[in-house]
XYZ file of C-alpha atoms in Angstrom:
572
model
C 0.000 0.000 0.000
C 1.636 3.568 -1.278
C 2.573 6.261 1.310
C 0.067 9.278 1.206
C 2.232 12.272 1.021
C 0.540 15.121 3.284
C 1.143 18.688 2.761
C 1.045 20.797 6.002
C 1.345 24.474 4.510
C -0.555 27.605 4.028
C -3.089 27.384 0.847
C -2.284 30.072 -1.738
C -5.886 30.654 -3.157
C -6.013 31.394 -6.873
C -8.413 33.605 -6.160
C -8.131 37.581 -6.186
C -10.450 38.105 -3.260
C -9.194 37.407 0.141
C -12.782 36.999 1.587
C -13.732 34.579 -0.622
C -10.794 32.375 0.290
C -11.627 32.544 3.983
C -15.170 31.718 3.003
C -14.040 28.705 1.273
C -12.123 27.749 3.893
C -14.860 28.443 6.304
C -16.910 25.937 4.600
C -14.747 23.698 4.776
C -14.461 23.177 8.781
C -16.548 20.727 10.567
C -19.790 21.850 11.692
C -18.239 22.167 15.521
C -15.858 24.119 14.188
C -17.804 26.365 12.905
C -20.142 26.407 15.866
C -17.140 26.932 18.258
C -15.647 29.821 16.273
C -19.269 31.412 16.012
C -19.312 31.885 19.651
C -15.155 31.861 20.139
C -14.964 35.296 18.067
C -17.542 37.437 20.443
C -15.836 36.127 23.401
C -12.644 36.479 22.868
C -13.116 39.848 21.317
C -15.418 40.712 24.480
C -12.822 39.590 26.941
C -9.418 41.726 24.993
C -12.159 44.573 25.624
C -12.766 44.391 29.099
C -8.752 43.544 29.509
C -8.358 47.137 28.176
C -10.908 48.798 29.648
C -9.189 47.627 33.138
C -5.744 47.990 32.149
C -6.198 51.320 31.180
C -9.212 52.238 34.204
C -8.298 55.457 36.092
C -7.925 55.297 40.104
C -9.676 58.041 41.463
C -9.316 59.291 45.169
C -11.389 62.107 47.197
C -10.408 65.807 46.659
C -12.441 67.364 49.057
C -15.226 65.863 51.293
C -18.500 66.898 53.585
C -18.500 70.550 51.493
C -21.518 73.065 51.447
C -23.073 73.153 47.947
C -21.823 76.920 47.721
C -18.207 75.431 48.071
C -19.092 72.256 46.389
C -20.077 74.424 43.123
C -17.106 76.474 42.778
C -14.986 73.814 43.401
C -16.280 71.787 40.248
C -16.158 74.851 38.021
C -12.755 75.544 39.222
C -12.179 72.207 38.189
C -13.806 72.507 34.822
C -11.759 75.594 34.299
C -8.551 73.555 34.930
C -9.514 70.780 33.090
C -9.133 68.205 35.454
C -11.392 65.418 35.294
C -13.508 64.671 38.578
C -16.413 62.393 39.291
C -18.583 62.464 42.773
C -18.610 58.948 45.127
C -22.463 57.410 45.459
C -23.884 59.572 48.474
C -22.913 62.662 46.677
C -20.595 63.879 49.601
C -17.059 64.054 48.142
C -15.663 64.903 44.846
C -13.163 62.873 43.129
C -10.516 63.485 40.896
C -7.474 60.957 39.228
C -4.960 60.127 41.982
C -2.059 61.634 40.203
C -3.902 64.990 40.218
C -5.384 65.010 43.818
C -2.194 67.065 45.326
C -2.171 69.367 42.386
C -5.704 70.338 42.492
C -5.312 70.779 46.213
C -2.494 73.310 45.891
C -4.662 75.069 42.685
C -7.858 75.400 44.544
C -5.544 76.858 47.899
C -4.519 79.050 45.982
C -7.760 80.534 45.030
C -9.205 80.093 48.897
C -11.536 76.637 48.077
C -12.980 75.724 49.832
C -14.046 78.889 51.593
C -16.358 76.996 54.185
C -19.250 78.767 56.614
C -16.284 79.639 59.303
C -15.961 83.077 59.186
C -13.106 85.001 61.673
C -11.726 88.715 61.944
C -12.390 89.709 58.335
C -16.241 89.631 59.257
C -14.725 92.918 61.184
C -12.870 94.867 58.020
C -16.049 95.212 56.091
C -18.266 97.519 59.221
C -20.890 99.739 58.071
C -21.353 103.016 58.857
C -23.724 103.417 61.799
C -22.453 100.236 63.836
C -23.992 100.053 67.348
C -21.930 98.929 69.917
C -24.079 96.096 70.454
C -23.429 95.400 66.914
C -19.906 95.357 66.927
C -19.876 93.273 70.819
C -21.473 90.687 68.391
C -19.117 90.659 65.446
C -16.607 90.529 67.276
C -18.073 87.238 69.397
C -18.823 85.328 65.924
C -14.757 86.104 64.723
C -13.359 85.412 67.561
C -15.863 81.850 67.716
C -14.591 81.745 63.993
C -10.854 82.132 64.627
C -11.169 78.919 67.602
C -13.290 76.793 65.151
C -10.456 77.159 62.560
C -7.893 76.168 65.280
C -9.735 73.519 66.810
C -10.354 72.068 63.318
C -7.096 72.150 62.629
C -6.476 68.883 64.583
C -6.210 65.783 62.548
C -9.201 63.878 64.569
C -10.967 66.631 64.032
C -13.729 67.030 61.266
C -15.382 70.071 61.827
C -16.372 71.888 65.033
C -18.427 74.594 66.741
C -17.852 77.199 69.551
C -20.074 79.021 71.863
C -19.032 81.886 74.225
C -20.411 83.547 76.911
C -18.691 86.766 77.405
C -20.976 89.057 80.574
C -21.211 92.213 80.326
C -18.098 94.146 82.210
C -19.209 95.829 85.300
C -17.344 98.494 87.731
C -18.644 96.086 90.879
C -16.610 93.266 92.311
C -19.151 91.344 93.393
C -21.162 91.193 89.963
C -18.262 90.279 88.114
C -19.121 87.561 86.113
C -16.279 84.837 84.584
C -16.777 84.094 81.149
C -17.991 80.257 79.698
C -17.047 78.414 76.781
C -18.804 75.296 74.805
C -17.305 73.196 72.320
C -18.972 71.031 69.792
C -16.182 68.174 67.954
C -17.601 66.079 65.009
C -14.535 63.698 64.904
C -13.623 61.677 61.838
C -14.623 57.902 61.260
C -12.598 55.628 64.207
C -10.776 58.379 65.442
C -10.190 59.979 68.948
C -8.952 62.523 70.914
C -6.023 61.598 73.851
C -6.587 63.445 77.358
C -3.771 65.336 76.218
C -5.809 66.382 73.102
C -8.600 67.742 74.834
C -6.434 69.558 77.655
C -5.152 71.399 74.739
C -8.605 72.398 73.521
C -9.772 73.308 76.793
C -6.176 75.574 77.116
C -6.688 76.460 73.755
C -10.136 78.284 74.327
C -9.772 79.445 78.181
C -6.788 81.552 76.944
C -8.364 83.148 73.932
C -10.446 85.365 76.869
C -9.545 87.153 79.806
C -10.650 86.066 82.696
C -11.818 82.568 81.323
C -10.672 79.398 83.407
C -9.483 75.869 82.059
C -12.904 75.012 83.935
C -15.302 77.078 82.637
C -14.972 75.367 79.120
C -17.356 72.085 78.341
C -16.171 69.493 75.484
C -18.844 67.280 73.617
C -18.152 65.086 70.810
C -20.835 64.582 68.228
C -22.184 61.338 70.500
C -23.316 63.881 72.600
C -20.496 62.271 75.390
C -18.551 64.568 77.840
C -14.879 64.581 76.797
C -13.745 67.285 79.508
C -13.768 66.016 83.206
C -16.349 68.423 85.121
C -16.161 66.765 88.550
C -12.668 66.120 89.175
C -13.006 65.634 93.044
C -15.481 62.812 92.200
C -14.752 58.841 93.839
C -12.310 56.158 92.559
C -9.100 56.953 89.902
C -9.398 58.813 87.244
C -7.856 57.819 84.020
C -5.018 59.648 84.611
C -4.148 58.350 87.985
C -4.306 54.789 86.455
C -2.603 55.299 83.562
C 0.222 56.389 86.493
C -0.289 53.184 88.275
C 0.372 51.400 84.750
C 3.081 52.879 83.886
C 4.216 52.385 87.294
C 4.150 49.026 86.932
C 4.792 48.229 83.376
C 8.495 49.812 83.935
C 8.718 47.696 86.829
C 7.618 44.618 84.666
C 10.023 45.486 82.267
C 13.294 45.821 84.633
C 12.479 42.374 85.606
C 12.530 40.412 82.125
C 15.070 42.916 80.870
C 17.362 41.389 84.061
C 16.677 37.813 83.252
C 16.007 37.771 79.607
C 19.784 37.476 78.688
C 20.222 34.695 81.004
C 16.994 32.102 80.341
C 15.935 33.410 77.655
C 13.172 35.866 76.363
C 10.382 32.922 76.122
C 11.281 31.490 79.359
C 10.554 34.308 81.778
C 7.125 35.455 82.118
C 6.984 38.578 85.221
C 3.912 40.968 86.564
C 4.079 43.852 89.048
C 1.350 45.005 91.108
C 1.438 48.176 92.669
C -0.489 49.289 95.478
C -0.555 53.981 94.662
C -1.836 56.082 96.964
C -3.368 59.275 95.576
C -4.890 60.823 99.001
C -3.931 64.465 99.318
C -3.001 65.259 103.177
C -2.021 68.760 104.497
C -0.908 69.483 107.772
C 0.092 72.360 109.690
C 2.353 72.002 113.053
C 3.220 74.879 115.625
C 5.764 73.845 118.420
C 6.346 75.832 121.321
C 9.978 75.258 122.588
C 10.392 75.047 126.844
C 11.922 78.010 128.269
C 14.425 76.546 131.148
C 17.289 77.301 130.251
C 18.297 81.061 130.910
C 21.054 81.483 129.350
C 19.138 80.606 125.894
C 16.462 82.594 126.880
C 15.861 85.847 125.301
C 13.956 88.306 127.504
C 11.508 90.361 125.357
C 10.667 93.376 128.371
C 11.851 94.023 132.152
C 10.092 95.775 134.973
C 11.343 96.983 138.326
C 9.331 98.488 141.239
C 11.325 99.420 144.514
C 9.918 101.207 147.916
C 11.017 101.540 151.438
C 9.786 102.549 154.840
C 11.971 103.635 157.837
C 11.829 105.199 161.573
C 14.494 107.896 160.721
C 12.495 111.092 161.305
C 12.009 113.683 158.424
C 14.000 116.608 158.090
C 13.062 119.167 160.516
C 14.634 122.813 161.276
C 14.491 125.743 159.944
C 14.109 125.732 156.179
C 16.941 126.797 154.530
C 20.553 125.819 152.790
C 21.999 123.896 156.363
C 18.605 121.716 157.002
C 18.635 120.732 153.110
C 22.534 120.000 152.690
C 23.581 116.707 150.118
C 25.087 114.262 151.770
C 28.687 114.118 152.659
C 29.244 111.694 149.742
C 27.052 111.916 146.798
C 27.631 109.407 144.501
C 25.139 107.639 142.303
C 24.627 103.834 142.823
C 25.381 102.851 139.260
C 25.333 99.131 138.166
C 25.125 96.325 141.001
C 22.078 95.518 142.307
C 19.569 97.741 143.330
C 18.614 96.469 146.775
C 22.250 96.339 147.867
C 22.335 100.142 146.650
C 19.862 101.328 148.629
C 20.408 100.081 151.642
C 24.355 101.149 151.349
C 22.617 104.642 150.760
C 20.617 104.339 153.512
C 23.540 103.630 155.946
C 25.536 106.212 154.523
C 22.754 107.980 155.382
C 22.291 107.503 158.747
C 18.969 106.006 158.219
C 17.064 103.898 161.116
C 17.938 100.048 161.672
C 14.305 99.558 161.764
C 13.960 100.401 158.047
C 12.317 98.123 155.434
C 12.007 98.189 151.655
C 10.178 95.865 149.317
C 11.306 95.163 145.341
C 8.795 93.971 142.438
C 10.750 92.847 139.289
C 8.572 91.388 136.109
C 10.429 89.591 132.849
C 8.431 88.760 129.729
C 10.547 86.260 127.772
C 9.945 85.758 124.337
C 8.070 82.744 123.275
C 9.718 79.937 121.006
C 7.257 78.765 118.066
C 8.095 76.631 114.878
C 5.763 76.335 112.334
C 5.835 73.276 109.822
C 3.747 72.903 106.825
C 4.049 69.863 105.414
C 2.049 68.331 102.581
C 2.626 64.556 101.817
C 3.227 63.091 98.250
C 0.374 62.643 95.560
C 0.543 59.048 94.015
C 3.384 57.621 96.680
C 4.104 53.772 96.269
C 2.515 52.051 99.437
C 3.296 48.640 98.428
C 4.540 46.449 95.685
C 4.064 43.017 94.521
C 5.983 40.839 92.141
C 5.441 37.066 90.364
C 7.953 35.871 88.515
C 7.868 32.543 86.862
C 10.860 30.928 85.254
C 10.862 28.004 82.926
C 12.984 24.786 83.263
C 16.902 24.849 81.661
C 17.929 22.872 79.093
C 20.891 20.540 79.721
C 22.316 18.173 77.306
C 23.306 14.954 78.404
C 26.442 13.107 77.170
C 24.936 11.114 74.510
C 23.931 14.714 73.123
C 20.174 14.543 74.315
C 18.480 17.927 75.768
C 16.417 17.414 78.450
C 14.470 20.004 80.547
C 15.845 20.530 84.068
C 14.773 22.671 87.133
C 16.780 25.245 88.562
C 18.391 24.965 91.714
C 18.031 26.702 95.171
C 21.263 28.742 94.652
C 19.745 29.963 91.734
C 16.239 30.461 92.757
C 17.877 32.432 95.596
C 20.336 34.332 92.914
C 16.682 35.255 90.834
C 14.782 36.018 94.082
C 17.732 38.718 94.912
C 18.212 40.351 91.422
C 14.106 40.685 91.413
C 13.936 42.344 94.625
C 17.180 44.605 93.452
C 15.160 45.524 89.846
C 11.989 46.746 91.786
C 13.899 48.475 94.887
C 12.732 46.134 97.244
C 11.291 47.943 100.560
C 10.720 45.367 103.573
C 9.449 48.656 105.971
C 6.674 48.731 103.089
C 5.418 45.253 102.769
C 6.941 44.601 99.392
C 6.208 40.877 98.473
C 8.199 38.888 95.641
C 7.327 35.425 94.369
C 9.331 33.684 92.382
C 8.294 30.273 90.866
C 10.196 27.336 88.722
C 7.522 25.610 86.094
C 8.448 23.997 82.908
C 6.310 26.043 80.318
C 3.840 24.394 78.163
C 4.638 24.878 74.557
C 1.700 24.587 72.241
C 2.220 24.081 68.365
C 0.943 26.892 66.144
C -1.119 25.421 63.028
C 0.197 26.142 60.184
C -1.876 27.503 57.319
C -1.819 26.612 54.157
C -0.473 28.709 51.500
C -4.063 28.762 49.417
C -5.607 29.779 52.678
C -3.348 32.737 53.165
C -4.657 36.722 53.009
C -1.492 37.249 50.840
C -2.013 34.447 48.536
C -5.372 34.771 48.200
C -4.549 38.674 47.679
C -2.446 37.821 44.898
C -4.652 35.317 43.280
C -7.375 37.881 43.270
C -5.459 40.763 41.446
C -3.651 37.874 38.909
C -7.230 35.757 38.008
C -8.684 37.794 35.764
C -5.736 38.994 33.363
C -4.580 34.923 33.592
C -7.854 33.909 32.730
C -8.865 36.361 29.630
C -4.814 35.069 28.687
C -5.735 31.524 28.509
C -9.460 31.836 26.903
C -7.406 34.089 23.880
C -5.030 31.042 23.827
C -7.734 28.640 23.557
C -9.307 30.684 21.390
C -6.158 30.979 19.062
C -4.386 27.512 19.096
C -7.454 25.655 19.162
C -9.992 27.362 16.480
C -7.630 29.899 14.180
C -5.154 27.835 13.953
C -6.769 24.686 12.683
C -9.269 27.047 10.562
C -5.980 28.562 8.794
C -4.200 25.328 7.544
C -4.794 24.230 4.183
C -6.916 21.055 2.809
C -5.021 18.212 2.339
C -5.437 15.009 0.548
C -4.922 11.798 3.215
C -5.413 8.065 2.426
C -8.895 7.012 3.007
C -6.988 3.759 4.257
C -5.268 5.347 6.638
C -5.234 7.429 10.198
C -7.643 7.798 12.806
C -10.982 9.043 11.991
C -11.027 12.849 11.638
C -14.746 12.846 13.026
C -16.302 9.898 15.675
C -19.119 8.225 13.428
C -17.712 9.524 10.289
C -15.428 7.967 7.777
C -12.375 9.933 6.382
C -13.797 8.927 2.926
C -17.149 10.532 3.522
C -15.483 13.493 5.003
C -13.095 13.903 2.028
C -16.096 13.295 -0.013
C -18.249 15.872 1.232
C -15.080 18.479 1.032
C -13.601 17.685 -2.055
C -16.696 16.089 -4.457
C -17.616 12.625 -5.810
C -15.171 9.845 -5.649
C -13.880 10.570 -9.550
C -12.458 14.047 -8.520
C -10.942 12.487 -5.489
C -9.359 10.061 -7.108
C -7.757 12.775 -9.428
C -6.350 14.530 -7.123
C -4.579 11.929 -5.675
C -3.422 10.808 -9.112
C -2.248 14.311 -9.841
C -0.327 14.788 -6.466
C 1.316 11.090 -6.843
C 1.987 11.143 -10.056
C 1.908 15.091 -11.146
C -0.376 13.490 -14.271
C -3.561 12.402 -14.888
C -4.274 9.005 -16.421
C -5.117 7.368 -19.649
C -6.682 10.837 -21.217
C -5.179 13.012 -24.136
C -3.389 16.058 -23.363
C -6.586 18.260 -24.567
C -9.113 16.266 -21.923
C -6.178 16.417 -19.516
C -5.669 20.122 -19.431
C -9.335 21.014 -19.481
C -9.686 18.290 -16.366
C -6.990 20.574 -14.506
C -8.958 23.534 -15.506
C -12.256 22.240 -13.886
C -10.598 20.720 -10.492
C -8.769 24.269 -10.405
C -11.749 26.155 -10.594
C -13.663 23.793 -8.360
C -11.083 23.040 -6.168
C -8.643 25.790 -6.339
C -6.905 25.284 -2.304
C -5.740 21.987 -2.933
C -4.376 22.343 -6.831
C -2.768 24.779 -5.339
C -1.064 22.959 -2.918
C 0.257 20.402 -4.917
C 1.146 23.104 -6.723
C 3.372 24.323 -4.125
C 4.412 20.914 -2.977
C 6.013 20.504 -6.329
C 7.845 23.929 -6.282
C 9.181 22.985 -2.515
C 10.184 19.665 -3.312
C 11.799 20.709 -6.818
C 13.548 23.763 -4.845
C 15.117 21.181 -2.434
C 16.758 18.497 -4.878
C 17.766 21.709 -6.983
């Protein structure tokens, strides 16, 4: 049985119209080729679309968000005027424009003072009319100077928009009708955002120094819950945030000192450490006056003196006649000076001549000055009273001589050695009550499940962004290698004998048939392409049979054709 010689190459149609070649060729194809490339052609065309449509989609991101409509408008014609595309997000609330341009449209639309917004501060001020009342201006100059704090306050990052309401009294000339002026605050804070205590003291600071007069706790703090944010009754029971925010840091330092000691030595995984510390944030005052003993004179210090001296004698008065001898000085008149007084007198009196039945009498008073101190003490805010610590350590390794690692506990040397450098990290106070625990217990160690890599956020991340260009990539290839291609190569003449069946429930001679014609022309052909003749005919018949199974058959004459020129090229 003769070899069937099979040409596998791209048909050269005789034909001067391209379309008619492909519609030849069309016909030829099975009928689920056809069907296939009927519904292939839409889809694949559909999918390149979409493909391009995404690869070329622009990311937008928000410009501006929560504007008035009179911003809102002259944002979007300022827009318009710069040409920048922009789009508005489903609720209508923010305006869009492409991400490379947000930043640039920012700094455009600063430039021209969008958005504007409904705060208004001290300009409201440079545009008075002529015939102000006082009243008038007392007002305007309440709204810019609410104005001026709203812009502040809103300049926080938490911080979406706010609103501020003063209550400034009227001055008056009395003392006791002085009124103090008030302050509320209204915060509308972005989406899962907050304000720190620190935050809000710096509000409250912010707007109780904007006014004279105005104290830290005269100003009130809402969010837009409608929940107090400022602390209005700070003498009120239990601790306060800030006092146990004290008490934990108090004792996460604490904590920390303790692993930090014995981390380098069993490991960070093998010490696990709490502190508990017992704060005391009473406020005491106390006031202390001490009167010091005045017994010792020569330390004393006397603050007045008085003396009172009289006498009374027999000696009789002076009697005579008046005149210089009855009132003569004594024979020696000298002054007692100095010494004491009582001795003086009576040496006077005996000098004197005085009566031995004399007598005298001598009142002396000393005020001392009193010794006082006067302590004021007032005893520490938030003093440690008392702190406890557990510590528990895990077991050690140790590695036997055969090269096996074992857990082992630790020793009493070394529980003693761990018990010491605790109480040394935490400054240890036995006059306080300070407690430390320290325990040895192997750890449990639990196995972490692993997950697998199709269940992972990154994977699954990655699979999501890289499906859909893979996919539209392998329905084109499908598309290609399985219905162009096989639609593009040529008809060729195989051995009805021969090969597998080209259709199930079909015979390659009935296919060929129904391509090529009735069983004369097929026979022909394969004459022609075996031979390059035709048989038993004269050269007349055999030249007008090419002509007809050219014109009816023009792919494959041309073909062999081809085959010919290819084969004669290569013994050449």
């Amino acid at each position: 049985m003769a070899d069937t010689t099979v040409i596998e190459s791209t048909p050269v149609s005789t034909s001067s119209n391209p379309l008619g070649a492909i519609q030849e060729r069309f016909k030829a194809m099975p009928q689920k080729n056809k069907v296939a490339l009927m519904f292939g052609v839409p889809l694949l065309i559909g999918a390149l679309i979409s493909l391009f449509m995404w690869a070329n989609q622009v990311s937008y991101k928000v410009l501006f968000s929560g504007l008035n409509d009179k911003d809102g408008g002259e944002i979007v014609a300022a827009l318009e005027q710069m040409k920048v595309p922009y789009q508005f997000n489903s609720s209508g609330t923010a305006i869009l424009v492409p991400s490379e341009k947000v930043y640039d449209a920012r700094l455009s639309l600063a430039s021209k003072g969008l958005p504007k917004g409904n705060t208004h501060g001290f300009e409201t001020m440079d545009n008075q009319k002529l015939g102000t009342t006082q009243f008038q201006e007392q007002v305007n100059y309440q709204r810019a100077l609410e104005g001026e704090l709203v812009r502040s306050i809103e300049g926080l990052s938490a911080v979406r928009s706010a609103r501020v309401h003063l209550a400034i009294p009227k001055p008056s000339i009395f003392i006791r009708e002085k009124q103090k002026p008030t302050a509320s605050v209204m915060l509308t804070l972005h989406g899962g955002r907050t304000l720190s205590e620190s935050q809000v003291a710096g509000i409250v600071h912010l707007v109780s120094s904007s006014l004279p007069g105005m104290s830290p706790e005269s100003v009130s703090i809402v969010d837009q819950t409608g929940r107090l944010l400022t602390n209005g009754n700070k003498d009120m029971e239990g601790l306060n945030p800030t006092q146990l925010a004290y008490s934990n840091q108090i004792e996460s330092n604490l904590t920390s000192r303790i692993i930090d000691i014995l981390t380098p030595v069993f490991g960070a995984e093998n010490v696990k450490a709490t502190v508990t510390a017992d704060v005391d944030f009473s406020r005491s005052e106390r006031t202390d006056e001490i009167y010091k003993p005045n017994g010792d004179g020569a330390q004393s210090t006397i603050r007045s003196q008085q003396t009172s001296e009289s006498s009374d004698g027999s000696n009789a008065n002076p009697s005579g006649v008046p005149g210089t001898l009855s009132n003569q000085p004594p024979a020696d008149p000298k002054a007692p000076v100095g010494g004491n007084a009582q001795a003086n007198l009576q040496n006077g009196n005996a000098q004197s001549g005085g009566a031995q039945n004399s007598s005298s009498r001598k009142d002396s008073t000393v005020n001392y000055e009193v010794d006082k101190t006067v302590q004021y003490t007032k005893e520490q805010v938030g003093k440690v009273k008392r702190l406890s610590a557990a510590v528990v350590v895990n077991f050690k390794t140790v590695t036997d001589p055969k090269g096996n690692a074992k857990p082992v506990p630790l020793t009493q040397d070394e529980l003693a050695q761990i018990d010491e450098l605790v109480k040394q990290a935490i400054g240890f106070n036995t006059d306080r009550g300070d407690k430390v625990n320290v325990v040895i217990q192997q750890f449990t160690t639990e196995s972490v499940p692993t997950v697998p890599l199709w269940q992972q956020p990154e994977a699954l991340d990655m699979a999501k962004s890289l499906g859909l260009p893979l996919g539209i990539a392998l329905a084109a290839a499908v598309l290609v290698f399985g219905l162009f291609r096989p639609m593009l190569k040529p008809v060729t003449l195989e051995r009805l004998d021969e090969g597998p069946e080209l259709l199930p429930g079909q015979s390659n001679q009935a296919l060929l048939a129904s391509t090529v014609g009735n069983d004369n022309d097929i026979e022909l052909l394969e004459q022609l392409e075996r031979t390059g003749t035709l048989p038993g005919i004269t050269k007349e018949d055999k030249m007008e049979e090419l002509r007809r199974l050219a014109r009816e058959h023009p792919q494959i004459v041309a073909n062999i054709v081809k085959n010919w020129v290819n084969g004669e090229a290569a013994h050449g």
